[in-house]
Amino acid sequence: MDTSTLLAAYDQQLRTDAETPSAAAVERLGPLRLVTFAGGRGFVTYQDLAGASAETIARWVAVAVAFYRADPDIVRVEWKTRGHDHAPGLHEALLENGFEPDETESVMIGAAGALDVDAALPSGVSLRRVTEEPDIRAMSAMQDEVFGSPVSDGNAEAILRRMARDDGMELWVAEHDEVVVSAGRLEPVPDTDFAGIWGGATREEWRGRGIYRAVTAARARAALSLGKTLIHSDSTEYSRPILERYGLVRVSTTTPYRWRAEHLDGAVAD
């Protein structure tokens, strides 16, 4: 499959309700989907912007912000942009309404079979799928540390809520002496050819030893066993070259813009 075919599959199969399976509520604003998640998180996405002008897009952004401001439970919102969209004036409108751009990542897609490789683990490192709460909390804490964030019970609780819904998500870890050194999750997307690989993280001292490769291969095998033939991932510049070596290609980019609600005293919510 060439890049244009993969990108078309991404737009048609993933930029739908399949993108937000754990949404608590979804409102429509033109082509936009204004999503609300548990825990006070909003999320804005869409399949395309329907050829809208800069003026129309600016109005949508302002209305979306007003929608989330009206909900006292919302503390943060992500607006997910894609580099291949025709979106005149969107960047400027987001900045004017209090959004800040985060790091741009690569949208990577490829055959699941390309990731199903034999990857030898270093001595003393083992790989397994985890389902129990203590293991999930240990995995979440490691990911928080690797991503440079404070260890958060909230992140672990969000994963546990997902696991309780039994929506197909799988969690995989690599361990050494019962300490999690690498991890990632697999998210099969119902009614599509896709499964997503997310949250890949490896402790710095264990990088470059094939562990991330092994965690990725395990997730690819699990995806194939579920009948998923395509893998997608939003990848940092660290993980992108690894996925490219296995045949995944960059079909676009994605940049999240983030907005945080302000309390009445002007302080920004955590």
PDB file of C-alpha atoms in Angstrom:
ATOM      1  CA  MET A   1       0.000   0.000   0.000  1.00  0.00           C
ATOM      2  CA  ASP A   2       1.401   3.396  -0.960  1.00  0.00           C
ATOM      3  CA  THR A   3       1.354   6.470   1.268  1.00  0.00           C
ATOM      4  CA  SER A   4      -1.768   7.982  -0.292  1.00  0.00           C
ATOM      5  CA  THR A   5      -3.714   4.738   0.190  1.00  0.00           C
ATOM      6  CA  LEU A   6      -2.619   4.487   3.816  1.00  0.00           C
ATOM      7  CA  LEU A   7      -3.542   8.119   4.456  1.00  0.00           C
ATOM      8  CA  ALA A   8      -6.977   7.591   2.926  1.00  0.00           C
ATOM      9  CA  ALA A   9      -7.531   4.553   5.161  1.00  0.00           C
ATOM     10  CA  TYR A  10      -6.474   6.650   8.174  1.00  0.00           C
ATOM     11  CA  ASP A  11      -8.897   9.470   7.339  1.00  0.00           C
ATOM     12  CA  GLN A  12     -11.821   7.203   6.485  1.00  0.00           C
ATOM     13  CA  GLN A  13     -11.506   4.550   9.190  1.00  0.00           C
ATOM     14  CA  LEU A  14      -9.944   6.326  12.166  1.00  0.00           C
ATOM     15  CA  ARG A  15     -11.186   9.916  12.079  1.00  0.00           C
ATOM     16  CA  THR A  16     -14.660   8.911  13.211  1.00  0.00           C
ATOM     17  CA  ASP A  17     -16.195   7.832  16.520  1.00  0.00           C
ATOM     18  CA  ALA A  18     -13.593   5.063  16.392  1.00  0.00           C
ATOM     19  CA  GLU A  19     -11.060   7.695  17.490  1.00  0.00           C
ATOM     20  CA  THR A  20     -12.730   8.224  20.865  1.00  0.00           C
ATOM     21  CA  PRO A  21     -14.176   4.902  22.063  1.00  0.00           C
ATOM     22  CA  SER A  22     -14.133   5.928  25.725  1.00  0.00           C
ATOM     23  CA  ALA A  23     -15.961   9.248  25.269  1.00  0.00           C
ATOM     24  CA  ALA A  24     -18.509  10.178  27.923  1.00  0.00           C
ATOM     25  CA  ALA A  25     -20.324  12.502  25.497  1.00  0.00           C
ATOM     26  CA  VAL A  26     -19.949  13.878  21.957  1.00  0.00           C
ATOM     27  CA  GLU A  27     -21.496  17.084  20.592  1.00  0.00           C
ATOM     28  CA  ARG A  28     -21.369  18.136  16.931  1.00  0.00           C
ATOM     29  CA  LEU A  29     -20.379  21.599  15.706  1.00  0.00           C
ATOM     30  CA  GLY A  30     -20.362  21.563  11.926  1.00  0.00           C
ATOM     31  CA  PRO A  31     -17.753  18.901  11.070  1.00  0.00           C
ATOM     32  CA  LEU A  32     -16.222  19.111  14.555  1.00  0.00           C
ATOM     33  CA  ARG A  33     -16.734  16.505  17.243  1.00  0.00           C
ATOM     34  CA  LEU A  34     -16.573  18.082  20.707  1.00  0.00           C
ATOM     35  CA  VAL A  35     -15.757  15.149  22.950  1.00  0.00           C
ATOM     36  CA  THR A  36     -15.943  14.984  26.726  1.00  0.00           C
ATOM     37  CA  PHE A  37     -14.031  12.359  28.675  1.00  0.00           C
ATOM     38  CA  ALA A  38     -14.222  11.410  32.333  1.00  0.00           C
ATOM     39  CA  GLY A  39     -11.803  13.332  34.517  1.00  0.00           C
ATOM     40  CA  GLY A  40     -12.560  16.774  33.121  1.00  0.00           C
ATOM     41  CA  ARG A  41     -10.934  16.375  29.722  1.00  0.00           C
ATOM     42  CA  GLY A  42     -12.241  17.765  26.449  1.00  0.00           C
ATOM     43  CA  PHE A  43     -11.064  16.739  23.004  1.00  0.00           C
ATOM     44  CA  VAL A  44     -11.785  18.279  19.592  1.00  0.00           C
ATOM     45  CA  THR A  45     -11.379  16.296  16.398  1.00  0.00           C
ATOM     46  CA  TYR A  46     -12.924  15.931  12.943  1.00  0.00           C
ATOM     47  CA  GLN A  47     -12.528  14.032   9.690  1.00  0.00           C
ATOM     48  CA  ASP A  48     -11.971  17.239   7.713  1.00  0.00           C
ATOM     49  CA  LEU A  49     -13.055  20.874   7.878  1.00  0.00           C
ATOM     50  CA  ALA A  50     -15.366  20.688   4.859  1.00  0.00           C
ATOM     51  CA  GLY A  51     -13.565  23.419   2.932  1.00  0.00           C
ATOM     52  CA  ALA A  52     -14.382  26.019   5.575  1.00  0.00           C
ATOM     53  CA  SER A  53     -12.990  29.556   5.335  1.00  0.00           C
ATOM     54  CA  ALA A  54     -10.697  31.117   7.920  1.00  0.00           C
ATOM     55  CA  GLU A  55     -13.647  33.131   9.225  1.00  0.00           C
ATOM     56  CA  THR A  56     -15.801  30.044   9.719  1.00  0.00           C
ATOM     57  CA  ILE A  57     -12.973  28.142  11.384  1.00  0.00           C
ATOM     58  CA  ALA A  58     -12.327  31.054  13.761  1.00  0.00           C
ATOM     59  CA  ARG A  59     -16.012  31.047  14.717  1.00  0.00           C
ATOM     60  CA  TRP A  60     -15.953  27.289  15.358  1.00  0.00           C
ATOM     61  CA  VAL A  61     -12.924  27.633  17.623  1.00  0.00           C
ATOM     62  CA  ALA A  62     -14.591  30.383  19.663  1.00  0.00           C
ATOM     63  CA  VAL A  63     -17.843  28.410  19.990  1.00  0.00           C
ATOM     64  CA  ALA A  64     -15.932  25.257  20.996  1.00  0.00           C
ATOM     65  CA  VAL A  65     -14.082  27.106  23.747  1.00  0.00           C
ATOM     66  CA  ALA A  66     -17.345  28.598  25.000  1.00  0.00           C
ATOM     67  CA  PHE A  67     -18.865  25.110  25.033  1.00  0.00           C
ATOM     68  CA  TYR A  68     -16.120  23.773  27.283  1.00  0.00           C
ATOM     69  CA  ARG A  69     -16.011  26.894  29.461  1.00  0.00           C
ATOM     70  CA  ALA A  70     -19.694  26.347  30.214  1.00  0.00           C
ATOM     71  CA  ASP A  71     -18.903  22.963  31.771  1.00  0.00           C
ATOM     72  CA  PRO A  72     -17.377  23.528  35.234  1.00  0.00           C
ATOM     73  CA  ASP A  73     -15.951  20.011  35.256  1.00  0.00           C
ATOM     74  CA  ILE A  74     -13.718  20.618  32.236  1.00  0.00           C
ATOM     75  CA  VAL A  75     -10.175  21.541  33.208  1.00  0.00           C
ATOM     76  CA  ARG A  76      -8.287  20.915  29.963  1.00  0.00           C
ATOM     77  CA  VAL A  77      -9.004  20.506  26.268  1.00  0.00           C
ATOM     78  CA  GLU A  78      -6.934  19.100  23.417  1.00  0.00           C
ATOM     79  CA  TRP A  79      -7.569  20.175  19.827  1.00  0.00           C
ATOM     80  CA  LYS A  80      -5.965  17.563  17.572  1.00  0.00           C
ATOM     81  CA  THR A  81      -4.714  18.935  14.245  1.00  0.00           C
ATOM     82  CA  ARG A  82      -3.265  17.053  11.280  1.00  0.00           C
ATOM     83  CA  GLY A  83      -0.642  18.420   8.951  1.00  0.00           C
ATOM     84  CA  HIS A  84      -2.389  17.349   5.738  1.00  0.00           C
ATOM     85  CA  ASP A  85      -5.684  19.105   6.501  1.00  0.00           C
ATOM     86  CA  HIS A  86      -6.689  22.257   4.638  1.00  0.00           C
ATOM     87  CA  ALA A  87      -7.345  24.508   7.634  1.00  0.00           C
ATOM     88  CA  PRO A  88      -6.906  28.217   6.820  1.00  0.00           C
ATOM     89  CA  GLY A  89      -6.420  30.352   9.903  1.00  0.00           C
ATOM     90  CA  LEU A  90      -6.749  27.487  12.368  1.00  0.00           C
ATOM     91  CA  HIS A  91      -3.369  27.992  14.047  1.00  0.00           C
ATOM     92  CA  GLU A  92      -4.047  31.686  14.584  1.00  0.00           C
ATOM     93  CA  ALA A  93      -7.591  31.081  15.842  1.00  0.00           C
ATOM     94  CA  LEU A  94      -6.401  28.501  18.348  1.00  0.00           C
ATOM     95  CA  LEU A  95      -3.725  30.838  19.712  1.00  0.00           C
ATOM     96  CA  GLU A  96      -6.207  33.701  19.976  1.00  0.00           C
ATOM     97  CA  ASN A  97      -8.517  31.496  22.052  1.00  0.00           C
ATOM     98  CA  GLY A  98      -5.910  30.395  24.577  1.00  0.00           C
ATOM     99  CA  PHE A  99      -4.603  27.173  23.045  1.00  0.00           C
ATOM    100  CA  GLU A 100      -0.896  26.412  23.003  1.00  0.00           C
ATOM    101  CA  PRO A 101       0.737  24.021  20.503  1.00  0.00           C
ATOM    102  CA  ASP A 102       2.508  20.958  21.845  1.00  0.00           C
ATOM    103  CA  GLU A 103       5.182  18.849  20.155  1.00  0.00           C
ATOM    104  CA  THR A 104       4.433  17.788  16.588  1.00  0.00           C
ATOM    105  CA  GLU A 105       4.463  14.013  16.074  1.00  0.00           C
ATOM    106  CA  SER A 106       4.499  11.787  12.997  1.00  0.00           C
ATOM    107  CA  VAL A 107       1.408   9.794  12.005  1.00  0.00           C
ATOM    108  CA  MET A 108       2.878   6.379  11.236  1.00  0.00           C
ATOM    109  CA  ILE A 109       1.021   3.557   9.458  1.00  0.00           C
ATOM    110  CA  GLY A 110       2.080   0.177   8.145  1.00  0.00           C
ATOM    111  CA  ALA A 111       1.379  -3.505   7.977  1.00  0.00           C
ATOM    112  CA  ALA A 112       1.085  -5.225  11.339  1.00  0.00           C
ATOM    113  CA  GLY A 113       3.049  -8.144   9.932  1.00  0.00           C
ATOM    114  CA  ALA A 114       6.042  -5.892   9.361  1.00  0.00           C
ATOM    115  CA  LEU A 115       6.339  -5.369  13.120  1.00  0.00           C
ATOM    116  CA  ASP A 116       6.041  -9.065  13.974  1.00  0.00           C
ATOM    117  CA  VAL A 117       9.764  -9.785  14.205  1.00  0.00           C
ATOM    118  CA  ASP A 118      11.961 -11.933  16.419  1.00  0.00           C
ATOM    119  CA  ALA A 119      13.524  -9.571  18.954  1.00  0.00           C
ATOM    120  CA  ALA A 120      15.939 -11.000  21.516  1.00  0.00           C
ATOM    121  CA  LEU A 121      15.685  -9.527  24.995  1.00  0.00           C
ATOM    122  CA  PRO A 122      18.719  -8.742  27.185  1.00  0.00           C
ATOM    123  CA  SER A 123      19.569 -11.288  29.850  1.00  0.00           C
ATOM    124  CA  GLY A 124      17.178 -11.109  32.783  1.00  0.00           C
ATOM    125  CA  VAL A 125      14.506  -9.125  30.930  1.00  0.00           C
ATOM    126  CA  SER A 126      11.096 -10.733  30.422  1.00  0.00           C
ATOM    127  CA  LEU A 127       8.007  -9.670  28.516  1.00  0.00           C
ATOM    128  CA  ARG A 128       4.351 -10.135  29.453  1.00  0.00           C
ATOM    129  CA  ARG A 129       0.853  -8.760  29.136  1.00  0.00           C
ATOM    130  CA  VAL A 130      -0.467  -7.240  32.387  1.00  0.00           C
ATOM    131  CA  THR A 131      -4.046  -7.016  33.643  1.00  0.00           C
ATOM    132  CA  GLU A 132      -3.822  -6.658  37.443  1.00  0.00           C
ATOM    133  CA  GLU A 133      -3.980  -3.316  39.263  1.00  0.00           C
ATOM    134  CA  PRO A 134      -0.513  -3.392  40.938  1.00  0.00           C
ATOM    135  CA  ASP A 135       1.146  -4.142  37.591  1.00  0.00           C
ATOM    136  CA  ILE A 136      -0.844  -1.424  35.836  1.00  0.00           C
ATOM    137  CA  ARG A 137       0.090   1.156  38.474  1.00  0.00           C
ATOM    138  CA  ALA A 138       3.767   0.195  38.170  1.00  0.00           C
ATOM    139  CA  MET A 139       3.570   0.506  34.381  1.00  0.00           C
ATOM    140  CA  SER A 140       1.831   3.895  34.564  1.00  0.00           C
ATOM    141  CA  ALA A 141       4.381   5.241  37.071  1.00  0.00           C
ATOM    142  CA  MET A 142       7.267   4.211  34.798  1.00  0.00           C
ATOM    143  CA  GLN A 143       5.660   5.941  31.823  1.00  0.00           C
ATOM    144  CA  ASP A 144       5.110   9.119  33.852  1.00  0.00           C
ATOM    145  CA  GLU A 145       8.788   9.132  34.830  1.00  0.00           C
ATOM    146  CA  VAL A 146      10.026   8.506  31.287  1.00  0.00           C
ATOM    147  CA  PHE A 147       7.789  11.221  29.836  1.00  0.00           C
ATOM    148  CA  GLY A 148       9.082  13.690  32.445  1.00  0.00           C
ATOM    149  CA  SER A 149       5.813  14.035  34.346  1.00  0.00           C
ATOM    150  CA  PRO A 150       5.134  13.673  38.077  1.00  0.00           C
ATOM    151  CA  VAL A 151       3.939  10.181  38.908  1.00  0.00           C
ATOM    152  CA  SER A 152       0.157  10.514  38.770  1.00  0.00           C
ATOM    153  CA  ASP A 153      -2.502   8.375  40.405  1.00  0.00           C
ATOM    154  CA  GLY A 154      -4.877  10.049  37.951  1.00  0.00           C
ATOM    155  CA  ASN A 155      -3.139   8.532  34.933  1.00  0.00           C
ATOM    156  CA  ALA A 156      -3.199   5.094  36.517  1.00  0.00           C
ATOM    157  CA  GLU A 157      -6.864   5.468  37.436  1.00  0.00           C
ATOM    158  CA  ALA A 158      -7.724   6.401  33.844  1.00  0.00           C
ATOM    159  CA  ILE A 159      -6.039   3.231  32.572  1.00  0.00           C
ATOM    160  CA  LEU A 160      -7.817   1.133  35.196  1.00  0.00           C
ATOM    161  CA  ARG A 161     -11.175   2.583  34.143  1.00  0.00           C
ATOM    162  CA  ARG A 162     -10.395   1.629  30.553  1.00  0.00           C
ATOM    163  CA  MET A 163      -9.466  -1.896  31.593  1.00  0.00           C
ATOM    164  CA  ALA A 164     -12.716  -2.232  33.541  1.00  0.00           C
ATOM    165  CA  ARG A 165     -14.672  -1.509  30.363  1.00  0.00           C
ATOM    166  CA  ASP A 166     -12.955  -4.460  28.667  1.00  0.00           C
ATOM    167  CA  ASP A 167     -12.828  -2.597  25.335  1.00  0.00           C
ATOM    168  CA  GLY A 168      -9.970  -4.644  23.919  1.00  0.00           C
ATOM    169  CA  MET A 169      -7.033  -2.553  25.096  1.00  0.00           C
ATOM    170  CA  GLU A 170      -3.944  -4.613  25.962  1.00  0.00           C
ATOM    171  CA  LEU A 171      -1.021  -3.550  28.163  1.00  0.00           C
ATOM    172  CA  TRP A 172       2.461  -5.017  27.644  1.00  0.00           C
ATOM    173  CA  VAL A 173       5.549  -4.574  29.800  1.00  0.00           C
ATOM    174  CA  ALA A 174       9.165  -5.648  29.870  1.00  0.00           C
ATOM    175  CA  GLU A 175      10.632  -6.202  33.337  1.00  0.00           C
ATOM    176  CA  HIS A 176      13.994  -6.748  34.965  1.00  0.00           C
ATOM    177  CA  ASP A 177      14.107  -7.963  38.567  1.00  0.00           C
ATOM    178  CA  GLU A 178      10.346  -7.269  38.787  1.00  0.00           C
ATOM    179  CA  VAL A 179      10.881  -3.609  37.799  1.00  0.00           C
ATOM    180  CA  VAL A 180       9.122  -2.310  34.684  1.00  0.00           C
ATOM    181  CA  VAL A 181      11.743  -1.050  32.226  1.00  0.00           C
ATOM    182  CA  SER A 182       9.592  -0.652  29.092  1.00  0.00           C
ATOM    183  CA  ALA A 183       5.886  -0.676  28.274  1.00  0.00           C
ATOM    184  CA  GLY A 184       3.247   0.097  25.696  1.00  0.00           C
ATOM    185  CA  ARG A 185      -0.414  -0.490  24.990  1.00  0.00           C
ATOM    186  CA  LEU A 186      -2.319  -1.920  22.054  1.00  0.00           C
ATOM    187  CA  GLU A 187      -5.719  -0.503  21.107  1.00  0.00           C
ATOM    188  CA  PRO A 188      -7.627  -2.495  18.465  1.00  0.00           C
ATOM    189  CA  VAL A 189     -10.079  -0.223  16.664  1.00  0.00           C
ATOM    190  CA  PRO A 190     -13.477  -1.928  16.222  1.00  0.00           C
ATOM    191  CA  ASP A 191     -14.865  -2.291  12.702  1.00  0.00           C
ATOM    192  CA  THR A 192     -11.592  -1.186  11.064  1.00  0.00           C
ATOM    193  CA  ASP A 193      -8.397  -2.769   9.791  1.00  0.00           C
ATOM    194  CA  PHE A 194      -6.410  -0.901  12.445  1.00  0.00           C
ATOM    195  CA  ALA A 195      -4.894  -1.341  15.853  1.00  0.00           C
ATOM    196  CA  GLY A 196      -3.018   1.494  17.529  1.00  0.00           C
ATOM    197  CA  ILE A 197       0.220   1.212  19.469  1.00  0.00           C
ATOM    198  CA  TRP A 198       0.494   3.905  22.123  1.00  0.00           C
ATOM    199  CA  GLY A 199       2.375   4.914  25.239  1.00  0.00           C
ATOM    200  CA  GLY A 200       5.655   3.291  24.248  1.00  0.00           C
ATOM    201  CA  ALA A 201       8.263   4.158  26.862  1.00  0.00           C
ATOM    202  CA  THR A 202      11.618   2.710  27.914  1.00  0.00           C
ATOM    203  CA  ARG A 203      13.790   3.768  30.828  1.00  0.00           C
ATOM    204  CA  GLU A 204      16.813   5.671  29.539  1.00  0.00           C
ATOM    205  CA  GLU A 205      19.377   3.210  30.890  1.00  0.00           C
ATOM    206  CA  TRP A 206      17.681   0.357  29.012  1.00  0.00           C
ATOM    207  CA  ARG A 207      17.388   2.021  25.612  1.00  0.00           C
ATOM    208  CA  GLY A 208      19.227   0.782  22.540  1.00  0.00           C
ATOM    209  CA  ARG A 209      19.061  -2.865  23.618  1.00  0.00           C
ATOM    210  CA  GLY A 210      16.098  -4.100  21.593  1.00  0.00           C
ATOM    211  CA  ILE A 211      13.534  -3.938  24.393  1.00  0.00           C
ATOM    212  CA  TYR A 212      11.196  -1.427  22.745  1.00  0.00           C
ATOM    213  CA  ARG A 213      11.428  -3.523  19.587  1.00  0.00           C
ATOM    214  CA  ALA A 214      10.311  -6.603  21.518  1.00  0.00           C
ATOM    215  CA  VAL A 215       7.399  -4.796  23.186  1.00  0.00           C
ATOM    216  CA  THR A 216       6.301  -3.521  19.787  1.00  0.00           C
ATOM    217  CA  ALA A 217       6.583  -6.984  18.204  1.00  0.00           C
ATOM    218  CA  ALA A 218       4.438  -8.477  20.965  1.00  0.00           C
ATOM    219  CA  ARG A 219       1.743  -5.893  20.343  1.00  0.00           C
ATOM    220  CA  ALA A 220       1.869  -6.519  16.593  1.00  0.00           C
ATOM    221  CA  ARG A 221       1.400 -10.265  17.124  1.00  0.00           C
ATOM    222  CA  ALA A 222      -1.557  -9.553  19.371  1.00  0.00           C
ATOM    223  CA  ALA A 223      -3.058  -7.264  16.713  1.00  0.00           C
ATOM    224  CA  LEU A 224      -2.673  -9.916  14.021  1.00  0.00           C
ATOM    225  CA  SER A 225      -4.354 -12.487  16.259  1.00  0.00           C
ATOM    226  CA  LEU A 226      -7.347 -10.135  16.407  1.00  0.00           C
ATOM    227  CA  GLY A 227      -7.517  -9.835  12.630  1.00  0.00           C
ATOM    228  CA  LYS A 228      -6.007  -6.343  12.459  1.00  0.00           C
ATOM    229  CA  THR A 229      -3.751  -5.871   9.453  1.00  0.00           C
ATOM    230  CA  LEU A 230      -2.675  -2.241   9.892  1.00  0.00           C
ATOM    231  CA  ILE A 231      -0.871  -0.521  12.757  1.00  0.00           C
ATOM    232  CA  HIS A 232      -1.000   3.192  13.441  1.00  0.00           C
ATOM    233  CA  SER A 233       0.817   5.355  15.934  1.00  0.00           C
ATOM    234  CA  ASP A 234       1.561   8.998  16.658  1.00  0.00           C
ATOM    235  CA  SER A 235       5.320   8.840  17.102  1.00  0.00           C
ATOM    236  CA  THR A 236       7.948  11.094  18.597  1.00  0.00           C
ATOM    237  CA  GLU A 237      11.247  11.586  16.839  1.00  0.00           C
ATOM    238  CA  TYR A 238      12.675   8.907  19.148  1.00  0.00           C
ATOM    239  CA  SER A 239      10.286   6.132  18.150  1.00  0.00           C
ATOM    240  CA  ARG A 240       9.694   7.146  14.515  1.00  0.00           C
ATOM    241  CA  PRO A 241      13.009   5.754  13.164  1.00  0.00           C
ATOM    242  CA  ILE A 242      12.364   2.430  14.902  1.00  0.00           C
ATOM    243  CA  LEU A 243       8.954   2.065  13.279  1.00  0.00           C
ATOM    244  CA  GLU A 244      10.352   3.135   9.909  1.00  0.00           C
ATOM    245  CA  ARG A 245      12.884   0.319  10.055  1.00  0.00           C
ATOM    246  CA  TYR A 246       9.964  -2.125  10.212  1.00  0.00           C
ATOM    247  CA  GLY A 247       8.218  -0.668   7.185  1.00  0.00           C
ATOM    248  CA  LEU A 248       5.835   1.837   8.736  1.00  0.00           C
ATOM    249  CA  VAL A 249       5.687   5.144   6.887  1.00  0.00           C
ATOM    250  CA  ARG A 250       4.936   8.695   7.900  1.00  0.00           C
ATOM    251  CA  VAL A 251       1.676   9.656   6.192  1.00  0.00           C
ATOM    252  CA  SER A 252       1.169  12.988   7.963  1.00  0.00           C
ATOM    253  CA  THR A 253       1.890  14.873  11.162  1.00  0.00           C
ATOM    254  CA  THR A 254      -0.268  15.690  14.153  1.00  0.00           C
ATOM    255  CA  THR A 255       0.064  18.590  16.555  1.00  0.00           C
ATOM    256  CA  PRO A 256      -2.055  18.789  19.692  1.00  0.00           C
ATOM    257  CA  TYR A 257      -3.070  22.245  20.869  1.00  0.00           C
ATOM    258  CA  ARG A 258      -3.852  22.423  24.580  1.00  0.00           C
ATOM    259  CA  TRP A 259      -6.166  24.700  26.526  1.00  0.00           C
ATOM    260  CA  ARG A 260      -6.576  24.810  30.297  1.00  0.00           C
ATOM    261  CA  ALA A 261      -9.523  26.243  32.170  1.00  0.00           C
ATOM    262  CA  GLU A 262      -8.977  29.199  34.464  1.00  0.00           C
ATOM    263  CA  HIS A 263     -10.447  29.411  37.927  1.00  0.00           C
ATOM    264  CA  LEU A 264     -12.268  32.570  38.949  1.00  0.00           C
ATOM    265  CA  ASP A 265      -9.121  33.803  40.699  1.00  0.00           C
ATOM    266  CA  GLY A 266      -7.176  33.528  37.462  1.00  0.00           C
ATOM    267  CA  ALA A 267      -5.130  30.501  38.446  1.00  0.00           C
ATOM    268  CA  VAL A 268      -4.734  27.828  35.830  1.00  0.00           C
ATOM    269  CA  ALA A 269      -6.175  24.412  36.694  1.00  0.00           C
ATOM    270  CA  ASP A 270      -3.789  21.529  37.212  1.00  0.00           C
TER     271      ASP A 270
END
